[in-house]
PDB file of C-alpha atoms in Angstrom:
ATOM      1  CA  UNK A 192     -98.183 233.486 -35.084  1.00  0.00           C
ATOM      2  CA  UNK A 193    -100.261 230.355 -34.583  1.00  0.00           C
ATOM      3  CA  UNK A 194    -101.100 228.166 -37.585  1.00  0.00           C
ATOM      4  CA  UNK A 195    -104.319 226.153 -37.820  1.00  0.00           C
ATOM      5  CA  UNK A 196    -104.095 223.335 -40.353  1.00  0.00           C
ATOM      6  CA  UNK A 197    -105.866 220.105 -41.212  1.00  0.00           C
ATOM      7  CA  UNK A 198    -107.642 218.475 -44.136  1.00  0.00           C
ATOM      8  CA  UNK A 199    -110.632 220.126 -45.794  1.00  0.00           C
ATOM      9  CA  UNK A 200    -113.905 219.848 -43.922  1.00  0.00           C
ATOM     10  CA  UNK A 201    -112.559 219.137 -40.433  1.00  0.00           C
ATOM     11  CA  UNK A 202    -114.053 222.295 -38.868  1.00  0.00           C
ATOM     12  CA  UNK A 203    -111.153 224.764 -38.808  1.00  0.00           C
ATOM     13  CA  UNK A 204    -113.218 227.807 -39.788  1.00  0.00           C
ATOM     14  CA  UNK A 205    -115.945 227.014 -37.255  1.00  0.00           C
ATOM     15  CA  UNK A 206    -113.285 226.600 -34.562  1.00  0.00           C
ATOM     16  CA  UNK A 207    -111.882 230.048 -35.334  1.00  0.00           C
ATOM     17  CA  UNK A 208    -115.317 231.659 -35.204  1.00  0.00           C
ATOM     18  CA  UNK A 209    -116.035 229.962 -31.888  1.00  0.00           C
ATOM     19  CA  UNK A 210    -112.659 230.909 -30.374  1.00  0.00           C
ATOM     20  CA  UNK A 211    -113.088 234.494 -31.487  1.00  0.00           C
ATOM     21  CA  UNK A 212    -116.535 234.607 -29.877  1.00  0.00           C
ATOM     22  CA  UNK A 213    -115.369 232.878 -26.690  1.00  0.00           C
ATOM     23  CA  UNK A 214    -112.230 234.907 -26.218  1.00  0.00           C
ATOM     24  CA  UNK A 215    -114.271 237.746 -24.773  1.00  0.00           C
ATOM     25  CA  UNK A 216    -116.648 235.552 -22.765  1.00  0.00           C
ATOM     26  CA  UNK A 217    -116.370 233.854 -19.394  1.00  0.00           C
ATOM     27  CA  UNK A 218    -118.805 230.989 -19.929  1.00  0.00           C
ATOM     28  CA  UNK A 219    -119.744 228.596 -22.692  1.00  0.00           C
ATOM     29  CA  UNK A 220    -123.362 229.193 -21.724  1.00  0.00           C
ATOM     30  CA  UNK A 221    -123.274 232.474 -23.650  1.00  0.00           C
ATOM     31  CA  UNK A 222    -122.472 230.666 -26.901  1.00  0.00           C
ATOM     32  CA  UNK A 223    -125.024 230.955 -29.653  1.00  0.00           C
ATOM     33  CA  UNK A 224    -125.962 228.344 -32.236  1.00  0.00           C
ATOM     34  CA  UNK A 225    -123.058 227.318 -34.464  1.00  0.00           C
ATOM     35  CA  UNK A 226    -122.563 229.931 -37.212  1.00  0.00           C
ATOM     36  CA  UNK A 227    -122.622 228.913 -40.855  1.00  0.00           C
ATOM     37  CA  UNK A 228    -119.235 228.541 -42.523  1.00  0.00           C
ATOM     38  CA  UNK A 229    -117.897 228.031 -46.009  1.00  0.00           C
ATOM     39  CA  UNK A 230    -114.665 226.206 -46.864  1.00  0.00           C
ATOM     40  CA  UNK A 231    -111.598 228.417 -46.636  1.00  0.00           C
ATOM     41  CA  UNK A 232    -109.883 228.965 -49.939  1.00  0.00           C
ATOM     42  CA  UNK A 233    -106.458 230.371 -49.151  1.00  0.00           C
ATOM     43  CA  UNK A 234    -105.905 231.699 -45.656  1.00  0.00           C
ATOM     44  CA  UNK A 235    -107.980 233.247 -42.913  1.00  0.00           C
ATOM     45  CA  UNK A 236    -106.528 235.482 -40.164  1.00  0.00           C
ATOM     46  CA  UNK A 237    -108.312 235.829 -36.828  1.00  0.00           C
ATOM     47  CA  UNK A 238    -107.261 237.514 -33.588  1.00  0.00           C
ATOM     48  CA  UNK A 239    -108.125 235.592 -30.426  1.00  0.00           C
ATOM     49  CA  UNK A 240    -107.966 237.076 -26.933  1.00  0.00           C
ATOM     50  CA  UNK A 241    -106.075 234.533 -24.795  1.00  0.00           C
ATOM     51  CA  UNK A 242    -105.512 236.725 -21.741  1.00  0.00           C
ATOM     52  CA  UNK A 243    -106.689 240.027 -20.341  1.00  0.00           C
ATOM     53  CA  UNK A 244    -104.095 241.904 -22.370  1.00  0.00           C
ATOM     54  CA  UNK A 245    -102.860 239.169 -24.691  1.00  0.00           C
ATOM     55  CA  UNK A 246    -104.125 238.733 -28.220  1.00  0.00           C
ATOM     56  CA  UNK A 247    -102.907 235.999 -30.534  1.00  0.00           C
ATOM     57  CA  UNK A 248    -103.198 235.914 -34.315  1.00  0.00           C
ATOM     58  CA  UNK A 249    -104.281 232.552 -35.692  1.00  0.00           C
ATOM     59  CA  UNK A 250    -103.781 231.875 -39.402  1.00  0.00           C
ATOM     60  CA  UNK A 251    -106.013 229.172 -40.814  1.00  0.00           C
ATOM     61  CA  UNK A 252    -104.687 227.481 -43.924  1.00  0.00           C
ATOM     62  CA  UNK A 253    -107.308 225.874 -46.137  1.00  0.00           C
ATOM     63  CA  UNK A 254    -107.190 222.090 -46.334  1.00  0.00           C
ATOM     64  CA  UNK A 255    -106.681 222.206 -50.090  1.00  0.00           C
ATOM     65  CA  UNK A 256    -103.456 224.160 -49.447  1.00  0.00           C
ATOM     66  CA  UNK A 257    -101.803 221.142 -47.791  1.00  0.00           C
ATOM     67  CA  UNK A 258     -99.024 220.898 -50.402  1.00  0.00           C
ATOM     68  CA  UNK A 259     -97.886 224.472 -49.597  1.00  0.00           C
ATOM     69  CA  UNK A 260     -98.478 224.646 -45.826  1.00  0.00           C
ATOM     70  CA  UNK A 261     -94.710 224.499 -45.395  1.00  0.00           C
ATOM     71  CA  UNK A 262     -94.331 227.966 -46.921  1.00  0.00           C
ATOM     72  CA  UNK A 263     -96.093 229.392 -43.812  1.00  0.00           C
ATOM     73  CA  UNK A 264     -93.941 227.637 -41.186  1.00  0.00           C
ATOM     74  CA  UNK A 265     -91.247 230.327 -40.887  1.00  0.00           C
ATOM     75  CA  UNK A 266     -93.082 232.584 -38.411  1.00  0.00           C
ATOM     76  CA  UNK A 267     -95.051 229.807 -36.702  1.00  0.00           C
ATOM     77  CA  UNK A 268     -94.791 229.652 -32.891  1.00  0.00           C
ATOM     78  CA  UNK A 269     -97.759 227.348 -32.238  1.00  0.00           C
ATOM     79  CA  UNK A 270     -99.478 224.785 -34.415  1.00  0.00           C
ATOM     80  CA  UNK A 271    -103.055 223.582 -34.182  1.00  0.00           C
ATOM     81  CA  UNK A 272    -103.614 220.436 -36.259  1.00  0.00           C
ATOM     82  CA  UNK A 273    -107.262 219.437 -36.588  1.00  0.00           C
ATOM     83  CA  UNK A 274    -108.590 215.956 -37.348  1.00  0.00           C
ATOM     84  CA  UNK A 275    -112.222 214.988 -38.068  1.00  0.00           C
ATOM     85  CA  UNK A 276    -112.811 211.957 -35.818  1.00  0.00           C
ATOM     86  CA  UNK A 277    -116.135 211.202 -37.510  1.00  0.00           C
ATOM     87  CA  UNK A 278    -114.550 210.672 -40.943  1.00  0.00           C
ATOM     88  CA  UNK A 279    -112.828 207.275 -40.940  1.00  0.00           C
ATOM     89  CA  UNK A 280    -112.133 207.527 -44.681  1.00  0.00           C
ATOM     90  CA  UNK A 281    -110.014 210.655 -44.116  1.00  0.00           C
ATOM     91  CA  UNK A 282    -108.116 209.394 -41.077  1.00  0.00           C
ATOM     92  CA  UNK A 283    -105.112 207.843 -42.845  1.00  0.00           C
ATOM     93  CA  UNK A 284    -104.593 210.960 -44.987  1.00  0.00           C
ATOM     94  CA  UNK A 285    -104.848 213.118 -41.835  1.00  0.00           C
ATOM     95  CA  UNK A 286    -102.238 210.979 -40.117  1.00  0.00           C
ATOM     96  CA  UNK A 287     -99.839 211.280 -43.057  1.00  0.00           C
ATOM     97  CA  UNK A 288    -100.342 215.067 -43.166  1.00  0.00           C
ATOM     98  CA  UNK A 289     -99.722 215.253 -39.414  1.00  0.00           C
ATOM     99  CA  UNK A 290     -96.515 213.215 -39.650  1.00  0.00           C
ATOM    100  CA  UNK A 291     -95.284 215.256 -42.618  1.00  0.00           C
ATOM    101  CA  UNK A 292     -95.973 218.463 -40.713  1.00  0.00           C
ATOM    102  CA  UNK A 293     -94.295 217.301 -37.492  1.00  0.00           C
ATOM    103  CA  UNK A 294     -91.121 216.194 -39.287  1.00  0.00           C
ATOM    104  CA  UNK A 295     -90.489 219.590 -40.883  1.00  0.00           C
ATOM    105  CA  UNK A 296     -87.332 221.040 -39.273  1.00  0.00           C
ATOM    106  CA  UNK A 297     -88.830 224.561 -39.219  1.00  0.00           C
ATOM    107  CA  UNK A 298     -91.404 223.336 -36.698  1.00  0.00           C
ATOM    108  CA  UNK A 299     -89.089 221.482 -34.303  1.00  0.00           C
ATOM    109  CA  UNK A 300     -89.406 224.141 -31.558  1.00  0.00           C
ATOM    110  CA  UNK A 301     -93.134 224.774 -32.036  1.00  0.00           C
ATOM    111  CA  UNK A 302     -95.772 223.661 -29.508  1.00  0.00           C
ATOM    112  CA  UNK A 303     -98.396 221.465 -31.182  1.00  0.00           C
ATOM    113  CA  UNK A 304    -102.027 220.881 -30.229  1.00  0.00           C
ATOM    114  CA  UNK A 305    -103.763 218.048 -32.065  1.00  0.00           C
ATOM    115  CA  UNK A 306    -107.489 218.790 -32.012  1.00  0.00           C
ATOM    116  CA  UNK A 307    -109.711 215.738 -32.418  1.00  0.00           C
ATOM    117  CA  UNK A 308    -112.867 217.471 -33.629  1.00  0.00           C
ATOM    118  CA  UNK A 309    -116.478 216.329 -34.016  1.00  0.00           C
ATOM    119  CA  UNK A 310    -116.515 214.069 -30.948  1.00  0.00           C
ATOM    120  CA  UNK A 311    -120.200 214.981 -30.574  1.00  0.00           C
ATOM    121  CA  UNK A 312    -121.245 213.081 -33.707  1.00  0.00           C
ATOM    122  CA  UNK A 313    -122.596 209.524 -33.455  1.00  0.00           C
ATOM    123  CA  UNK A 314    -120.124 208.373 -36.118  1.00  0.00           C
ATOM    124  CA  UNK A 315    -117.079 209.650 -34.220  1.00  0.00           C
ATOM    125  CA  UNK A 316    -114.362 207.221 -33.204  1.00  0.00           C
ATOM    126  CA  UNK A 317    -113.384 206.848 -29.573  1.00  0.00           C
ATOM    127  CA  UNK A 318    -110.040 208.092 -28.293  1.00  0.00           C
ATOM    128  CA  UNK A 319    -108.946 204.470 -27.871  1.00  0.00           C
ATOM    129  CA  UNK A 320    -109.749 203.723 -31.530  1.00  0.00           C
ATOM    130  CA  UNK A 321    -107.933 206.866 -32.688  1.00  0.00           C
ATOM    131  CA  UNK A 322    -104.875 206.105 -30.577  1.00  0.00           C
ATOM    132  CA  UNK A 323    -104.712 202.706 -32.212  1.00  0.00           C
ATOM    133  CA  UNK A 324    -105.457 203.723 -35.816  1.00  0.00           C
ATOM    134  CA  UNK A 325    -103.301 206.859 -35.837  1.00  0.00           C
ATOM    135  CA  UNK A 326    -100.684 205.495 -33.410  1.00  0.00           C
ATOM    136  CA  UNK A 327    -101.147 208.736 -31.510  1.00  0.00           C
ATOM    137  CA  UNK A 328     -99.117 207.637 -28.496  1.00  0.00           C
ATOM    138  CA  UNK A 329     -96.136 206.899 -30.780  1.00  0.00           C
ATOM    139  CA  UNK A 330     -96.534 210.246 -32.555  1.00  0.00           C
ATOM    140  CA  UNK A 331     -96.614 212.160 -29.260  1.00  0.00           C
ATOM    141  CA  UNK A 332     -93.723 210.170 -27.797  1.00  0.00           C
ATOM    142  CA  UNK A 333     -91.394 210.496 -30.802  1.00  0.00           C
ATOM    143  CA  UNK A 334     -92.190 214.034 -31.952  1.00  0.00           C
ATOM    144  CA  UNK A 335     -89.474 216.657 -31.521  1.00  0.00           C
ATOM    145  CA  UNK A 336     -92.182 219.074 -30.418  1.00  0.00           C
ATOM    146  CA  UNK A 337     -94.221 219.306 -27.253  1.00  0.00           C
ATOM    147  CA  UNK A 338     -97.471 217.700 -28.470  1.00  0.00           C
ATOM    148  CA  UNK A 339    -100.831 217.836 -26.693  1.00  0.00           C
ATOM    149  CA  UNK A 340    -103.984 216.001 -27.809  1.00  0.00           C
ATOM    150  CA  UNK A 341    -107.448 217.369 -27.057  1.00  0.00           C
ATOM    151  CA  UNK A 342    -110.901 216.068 -27.940  1.00  0.00           C
ATOM    152  CA  UNK A 343    -113.230 218.887 -28.985  1.00  0.00           C
ATOM    153  CA  UNK A 344    -116.490 219.742 -30.670  1.00  0.00           C
ATOM    154  CA  UNK A 345    -116.245 223.114 -32.374  1.00  0.00           C
ATOM    155  CA  UNK A 346    -119.983 222.905 -33.068  1.00  0.00           C
ATOM    156  CA  UNK A 347    -121.075 222.157 -29.494  1.00  0.00           C
ATOM    157  CA  UNK A 348    -118.301 224.074 -27.711  1.00  0.00           C
ATOM    158  CA  UNK A 349    -116.648 221.119 -25.977  1.00  0.00           C
ATOM    159  CA  UNK A 350    -112.938 221.675 -25.358  1.00  0.00           C
ATOM    160  CA  UNK A 351    -112.837 225.270 -26.558  1.00  0.00           C
ATOM    161  CA  UNK A 352    -112.033 226.793 -23.167  1.00  0.00           C
ATOM    162  CA  UNK A 353    -109.179 224.270 -22.904  1.00  0.00           C
ATOM    163  CA  UNK A 354    -108.005 225.246 -26.391  1.00  0.00           C
ATOM    164  CA  UNK A 355    -107.819 228.925 -25.400  1.00  0.00           C
ATOM    165  CA  UNK A 356    -105.993 227.959 -22.189  1.00  0.00           C
ATOM    166  CA  UNK A 357    -103.469 225.941 -24.259  1.00  0.00           C
ATOM    167  CA  UNK A 358    -102.968 228.897 -26.601  1.00  0.00           C
ATOM    168  CA  UNK A 359    -102.348 231.161 -23.612  1.00  0.00           C
ATOM    169  CA  UNK A 360     -99.970 228.727 -21.887  1.00  0.00           C
ATOM    170  CA  UNK A 361     -97.990 228.091 -25.082  1.00  0.00           C
ATOM    171  CA  UNK A 362     -97.810 231.685 -26.348  1.00  0.00           C
ATOM    172  CA  UNK A 363     -94.087 232.363 -26.886  1.00  0.00           C
TER     173      UNK A 363
END
């Protein structure tokens, strides 16, 4: 099972809807306008096609569930951690949640994809700014896990094909 976590409002539900739509498509050009979403209260399970005959279940955990995310780590094989790069006020809390998540012993053998979402917005921080503010290079270097960082826009579709490819390549 793959877990999708991150603070409230970072775009987790929209990402799942987009991945579900894309998993059966060959091109981003077929993507419709971004669907409306409401904040997830609790969990949300979605199956995503990552290969011709490979389907992966992704469990989204609502941002407000942060204090109990750890109770879902047991069956986790992959972890998607989403950050809103347009929300500077939330960045320090996101970094603390990321560090807390990465240091949990139950996740030491899990592949991790940090998704820097909302890069399409004018208020988004650059990758250089994020690397400095979050100390991303240090996090990636010192994590027990294999950590990948990807800039995406769940709304516009940027990076979603790469996200599916990562899910496929890291499906254990």
